[in-house]
Tab-separated table of N, CA and C in Angstrom:
chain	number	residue	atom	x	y	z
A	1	UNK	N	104.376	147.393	77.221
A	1	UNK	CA	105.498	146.493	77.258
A	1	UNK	C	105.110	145.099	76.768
A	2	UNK	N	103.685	144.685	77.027
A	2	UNK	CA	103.081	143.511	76.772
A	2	UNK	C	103.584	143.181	75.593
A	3	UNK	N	102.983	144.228	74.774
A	3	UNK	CA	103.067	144.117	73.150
A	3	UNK	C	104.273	144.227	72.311
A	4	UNK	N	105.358	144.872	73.196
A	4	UNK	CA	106.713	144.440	72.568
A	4	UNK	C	107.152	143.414	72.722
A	5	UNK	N	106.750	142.777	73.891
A	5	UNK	CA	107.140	141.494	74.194
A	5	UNK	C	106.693	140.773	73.352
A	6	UNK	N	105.454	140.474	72.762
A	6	UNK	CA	105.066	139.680	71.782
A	6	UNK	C	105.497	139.616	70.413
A	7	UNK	N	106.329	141.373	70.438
A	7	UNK	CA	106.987	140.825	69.021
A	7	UNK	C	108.169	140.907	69.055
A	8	UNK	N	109.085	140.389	70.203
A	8	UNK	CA	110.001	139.495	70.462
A	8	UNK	C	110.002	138.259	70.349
A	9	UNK	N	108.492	137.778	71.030
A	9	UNK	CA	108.579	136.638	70.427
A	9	UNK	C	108.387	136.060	69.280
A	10	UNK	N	107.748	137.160	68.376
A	10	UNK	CA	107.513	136.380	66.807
A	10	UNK	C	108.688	136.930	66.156
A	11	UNK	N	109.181	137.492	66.373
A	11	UNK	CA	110.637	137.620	65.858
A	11	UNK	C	111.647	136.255	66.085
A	12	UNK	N	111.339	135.831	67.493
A	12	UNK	CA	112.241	134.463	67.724
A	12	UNK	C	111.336	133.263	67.092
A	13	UNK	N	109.958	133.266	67.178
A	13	UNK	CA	109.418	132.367	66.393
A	13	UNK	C	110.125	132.236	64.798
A	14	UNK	N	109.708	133.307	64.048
A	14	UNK	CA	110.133	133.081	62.761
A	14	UNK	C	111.798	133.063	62.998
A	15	UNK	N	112.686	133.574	63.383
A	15	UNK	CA	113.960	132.728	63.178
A	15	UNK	C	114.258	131.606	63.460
A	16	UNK	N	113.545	130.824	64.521
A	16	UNK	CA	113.545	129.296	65.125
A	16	UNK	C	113.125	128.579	63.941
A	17	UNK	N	111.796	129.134	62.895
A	17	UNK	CA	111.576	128.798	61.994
A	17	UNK	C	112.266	128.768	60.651
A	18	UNK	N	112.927	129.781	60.903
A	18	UNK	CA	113.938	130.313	59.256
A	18	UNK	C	115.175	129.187	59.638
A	19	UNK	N	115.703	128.692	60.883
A	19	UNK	CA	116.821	128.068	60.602
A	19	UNK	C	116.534	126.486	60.761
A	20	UNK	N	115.338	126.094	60.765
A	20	UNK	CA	115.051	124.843	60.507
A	20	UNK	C	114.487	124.725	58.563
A	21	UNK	N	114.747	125.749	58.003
A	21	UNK	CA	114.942	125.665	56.614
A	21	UNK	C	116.066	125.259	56.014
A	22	UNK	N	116.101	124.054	55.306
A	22	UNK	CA	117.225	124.528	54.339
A	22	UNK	C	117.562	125.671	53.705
A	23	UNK	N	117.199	126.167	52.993
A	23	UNK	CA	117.650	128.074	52.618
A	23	UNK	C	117.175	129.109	53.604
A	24	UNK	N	117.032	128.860	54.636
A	24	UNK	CA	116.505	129.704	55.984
A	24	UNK	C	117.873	130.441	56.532
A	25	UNK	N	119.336	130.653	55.925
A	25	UNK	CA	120.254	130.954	56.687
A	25	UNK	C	120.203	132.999	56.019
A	26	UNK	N	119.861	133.264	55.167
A	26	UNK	CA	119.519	134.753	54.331
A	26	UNK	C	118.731	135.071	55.663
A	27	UNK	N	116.822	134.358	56.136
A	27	UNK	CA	116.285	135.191	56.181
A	27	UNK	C	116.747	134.591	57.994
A	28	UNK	N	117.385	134.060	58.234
A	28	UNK	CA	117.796	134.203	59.675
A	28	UNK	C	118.607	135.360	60.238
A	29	UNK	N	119.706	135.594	58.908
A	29	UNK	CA	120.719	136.632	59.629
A	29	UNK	C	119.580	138.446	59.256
A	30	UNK	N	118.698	138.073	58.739
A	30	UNK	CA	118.179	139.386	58.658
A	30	UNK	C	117.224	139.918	59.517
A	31	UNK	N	116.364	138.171	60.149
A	31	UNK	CA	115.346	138.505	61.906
A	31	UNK	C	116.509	138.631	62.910
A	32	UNK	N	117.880	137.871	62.652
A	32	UNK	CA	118.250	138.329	63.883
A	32	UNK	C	118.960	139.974	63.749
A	33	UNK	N	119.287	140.302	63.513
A	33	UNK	CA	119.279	142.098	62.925
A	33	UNK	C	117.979	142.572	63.697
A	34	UNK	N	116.966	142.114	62.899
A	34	UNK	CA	115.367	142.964	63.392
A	34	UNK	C	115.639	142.401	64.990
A	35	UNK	N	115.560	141.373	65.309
A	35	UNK	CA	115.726	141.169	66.698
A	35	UNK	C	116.684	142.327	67.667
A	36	UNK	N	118.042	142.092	67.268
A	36	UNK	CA	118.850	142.819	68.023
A	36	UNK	C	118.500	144.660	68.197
A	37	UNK	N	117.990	144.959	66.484
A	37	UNK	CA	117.927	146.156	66.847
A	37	UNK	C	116.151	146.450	67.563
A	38	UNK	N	115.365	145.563	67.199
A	38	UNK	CA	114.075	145.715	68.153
A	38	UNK	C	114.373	145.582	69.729
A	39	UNK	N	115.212	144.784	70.327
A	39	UNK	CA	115.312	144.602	71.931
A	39	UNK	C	115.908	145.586	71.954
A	40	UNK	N	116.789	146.128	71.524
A	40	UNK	CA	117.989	147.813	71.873
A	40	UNK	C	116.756	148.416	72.543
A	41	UNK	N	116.002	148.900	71.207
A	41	UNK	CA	114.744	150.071	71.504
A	41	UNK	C	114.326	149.743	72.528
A	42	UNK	N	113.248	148.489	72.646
A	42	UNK	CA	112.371	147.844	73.954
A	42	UNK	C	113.010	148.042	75.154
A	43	UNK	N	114.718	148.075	75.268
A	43	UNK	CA	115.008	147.735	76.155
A	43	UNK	C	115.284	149.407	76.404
A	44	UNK	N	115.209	149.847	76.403
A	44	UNK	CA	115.461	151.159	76.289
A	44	UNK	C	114.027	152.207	77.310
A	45	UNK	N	112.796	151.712	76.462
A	45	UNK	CA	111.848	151.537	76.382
A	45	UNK	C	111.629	151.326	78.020
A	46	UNK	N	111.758	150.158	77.976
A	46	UNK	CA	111.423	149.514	79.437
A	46	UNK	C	112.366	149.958	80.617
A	47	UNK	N	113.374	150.398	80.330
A	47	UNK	CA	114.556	151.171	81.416
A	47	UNK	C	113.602	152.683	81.788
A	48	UNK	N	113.446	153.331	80.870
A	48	UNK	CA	112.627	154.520	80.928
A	48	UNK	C	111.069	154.448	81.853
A	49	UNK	N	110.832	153.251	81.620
A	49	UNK	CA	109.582	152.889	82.445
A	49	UNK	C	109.816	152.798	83.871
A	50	UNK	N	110.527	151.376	83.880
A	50	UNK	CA	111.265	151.211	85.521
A	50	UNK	C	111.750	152.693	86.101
A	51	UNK	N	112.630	153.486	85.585
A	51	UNK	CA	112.977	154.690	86.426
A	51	UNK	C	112.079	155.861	86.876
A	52	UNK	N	110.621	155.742	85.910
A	52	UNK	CA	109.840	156.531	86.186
A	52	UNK	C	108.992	156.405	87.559
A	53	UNK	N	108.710	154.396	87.220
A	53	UNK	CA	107.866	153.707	88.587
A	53	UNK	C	108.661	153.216	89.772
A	54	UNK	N	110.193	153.768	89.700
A	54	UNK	CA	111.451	153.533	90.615
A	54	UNK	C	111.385	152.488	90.871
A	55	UNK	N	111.401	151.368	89.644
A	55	UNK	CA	111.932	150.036	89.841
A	55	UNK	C	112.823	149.573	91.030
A	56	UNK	N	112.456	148.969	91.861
A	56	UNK	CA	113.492	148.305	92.928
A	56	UNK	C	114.546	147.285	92.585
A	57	UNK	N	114.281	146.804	91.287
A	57	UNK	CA	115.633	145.903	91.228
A	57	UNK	C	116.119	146.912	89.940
A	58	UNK	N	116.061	147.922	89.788
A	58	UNK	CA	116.233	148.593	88.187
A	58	UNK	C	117.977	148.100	87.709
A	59	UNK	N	118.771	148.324	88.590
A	59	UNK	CA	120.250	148.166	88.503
A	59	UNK	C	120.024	146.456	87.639
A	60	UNK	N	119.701	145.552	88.533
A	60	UNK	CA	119.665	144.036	88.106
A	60	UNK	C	119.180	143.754	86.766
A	61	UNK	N	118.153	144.446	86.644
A	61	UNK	CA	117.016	143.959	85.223
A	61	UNK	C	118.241	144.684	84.073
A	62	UNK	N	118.891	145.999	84.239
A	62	UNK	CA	119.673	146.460	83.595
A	62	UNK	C	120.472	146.221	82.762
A	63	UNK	N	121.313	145.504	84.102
A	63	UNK	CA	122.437	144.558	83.957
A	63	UNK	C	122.191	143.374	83.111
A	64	UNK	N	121.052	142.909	83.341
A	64	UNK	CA	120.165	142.037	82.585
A	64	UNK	C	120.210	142.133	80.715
A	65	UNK	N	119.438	143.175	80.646
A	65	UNK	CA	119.786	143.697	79.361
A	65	UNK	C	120.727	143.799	78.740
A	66	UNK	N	121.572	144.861	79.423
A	66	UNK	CA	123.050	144.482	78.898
A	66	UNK	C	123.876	143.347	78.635
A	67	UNK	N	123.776	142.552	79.202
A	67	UNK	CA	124.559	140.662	79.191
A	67	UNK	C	123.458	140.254	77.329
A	68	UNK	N	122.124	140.626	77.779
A	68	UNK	CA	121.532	140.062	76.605
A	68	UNK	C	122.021	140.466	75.669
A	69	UNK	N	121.906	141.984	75.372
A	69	UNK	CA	122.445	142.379	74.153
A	69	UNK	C	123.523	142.295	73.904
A	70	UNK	N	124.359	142.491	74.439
A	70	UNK	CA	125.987	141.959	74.059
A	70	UNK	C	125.808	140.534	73.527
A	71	UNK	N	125.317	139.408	74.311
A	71	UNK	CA	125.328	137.653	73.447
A	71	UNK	C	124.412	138.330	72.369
A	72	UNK	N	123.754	138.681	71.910
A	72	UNK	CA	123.154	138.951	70.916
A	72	UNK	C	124.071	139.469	69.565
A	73	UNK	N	124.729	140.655	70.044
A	73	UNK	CA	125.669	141.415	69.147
A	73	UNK	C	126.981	140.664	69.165
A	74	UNK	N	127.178	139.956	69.671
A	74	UNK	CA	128.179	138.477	69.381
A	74	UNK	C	127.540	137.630	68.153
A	75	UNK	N	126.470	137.471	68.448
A	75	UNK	CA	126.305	136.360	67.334
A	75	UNK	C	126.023	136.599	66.172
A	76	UNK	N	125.875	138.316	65.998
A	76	UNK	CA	125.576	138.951	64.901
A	76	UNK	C	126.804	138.638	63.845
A	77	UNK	N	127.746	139.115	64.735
A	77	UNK	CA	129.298	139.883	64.313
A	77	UNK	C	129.532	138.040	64.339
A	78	UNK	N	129.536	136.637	64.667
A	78	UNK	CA	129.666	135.814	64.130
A	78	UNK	C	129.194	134.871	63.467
A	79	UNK	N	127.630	135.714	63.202
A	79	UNK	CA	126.998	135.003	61.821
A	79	UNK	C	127.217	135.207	60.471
């Protein structure tokens, strides 16, 4: 999980970076794509984990996910 996490964050690194470009708006809407569809998987990923080690908050972290990806797939559909 460590290691997906880390390339969540260089995924948000380089878009933090792509939209402090002037011509950074191409390769922004295309990390955030890789973003949205990389957390789907991870998150997916990590649900499968929690239910195996019977996560105690599993419902919360869930719910969690879900709120994320939806603001995510909002900003897709209004970039």
């Amino acid at each position: 999980m460590e290691a997906e996490h880390q390339v969540q964050i260089r995924l948000l690194t380089a878009l933090r970076e792509a939209l402090g470009k002037p011509q950074g708006r191409d390769a922004a809407r295309v990390l955030l794509r890789q973003l949205l569809d990389f957390s789907e998987a991870h998150f997916v990923s990590e649900q499968i984990l929690m239910r195996q080690h019977a996560y105690p908050g599993y419902e919360g972290h869930v719910a969690e996910h879900d709120r994320l990806l939806e603001e995510m797939r909002q900003i897709v559909l209004e970039w």
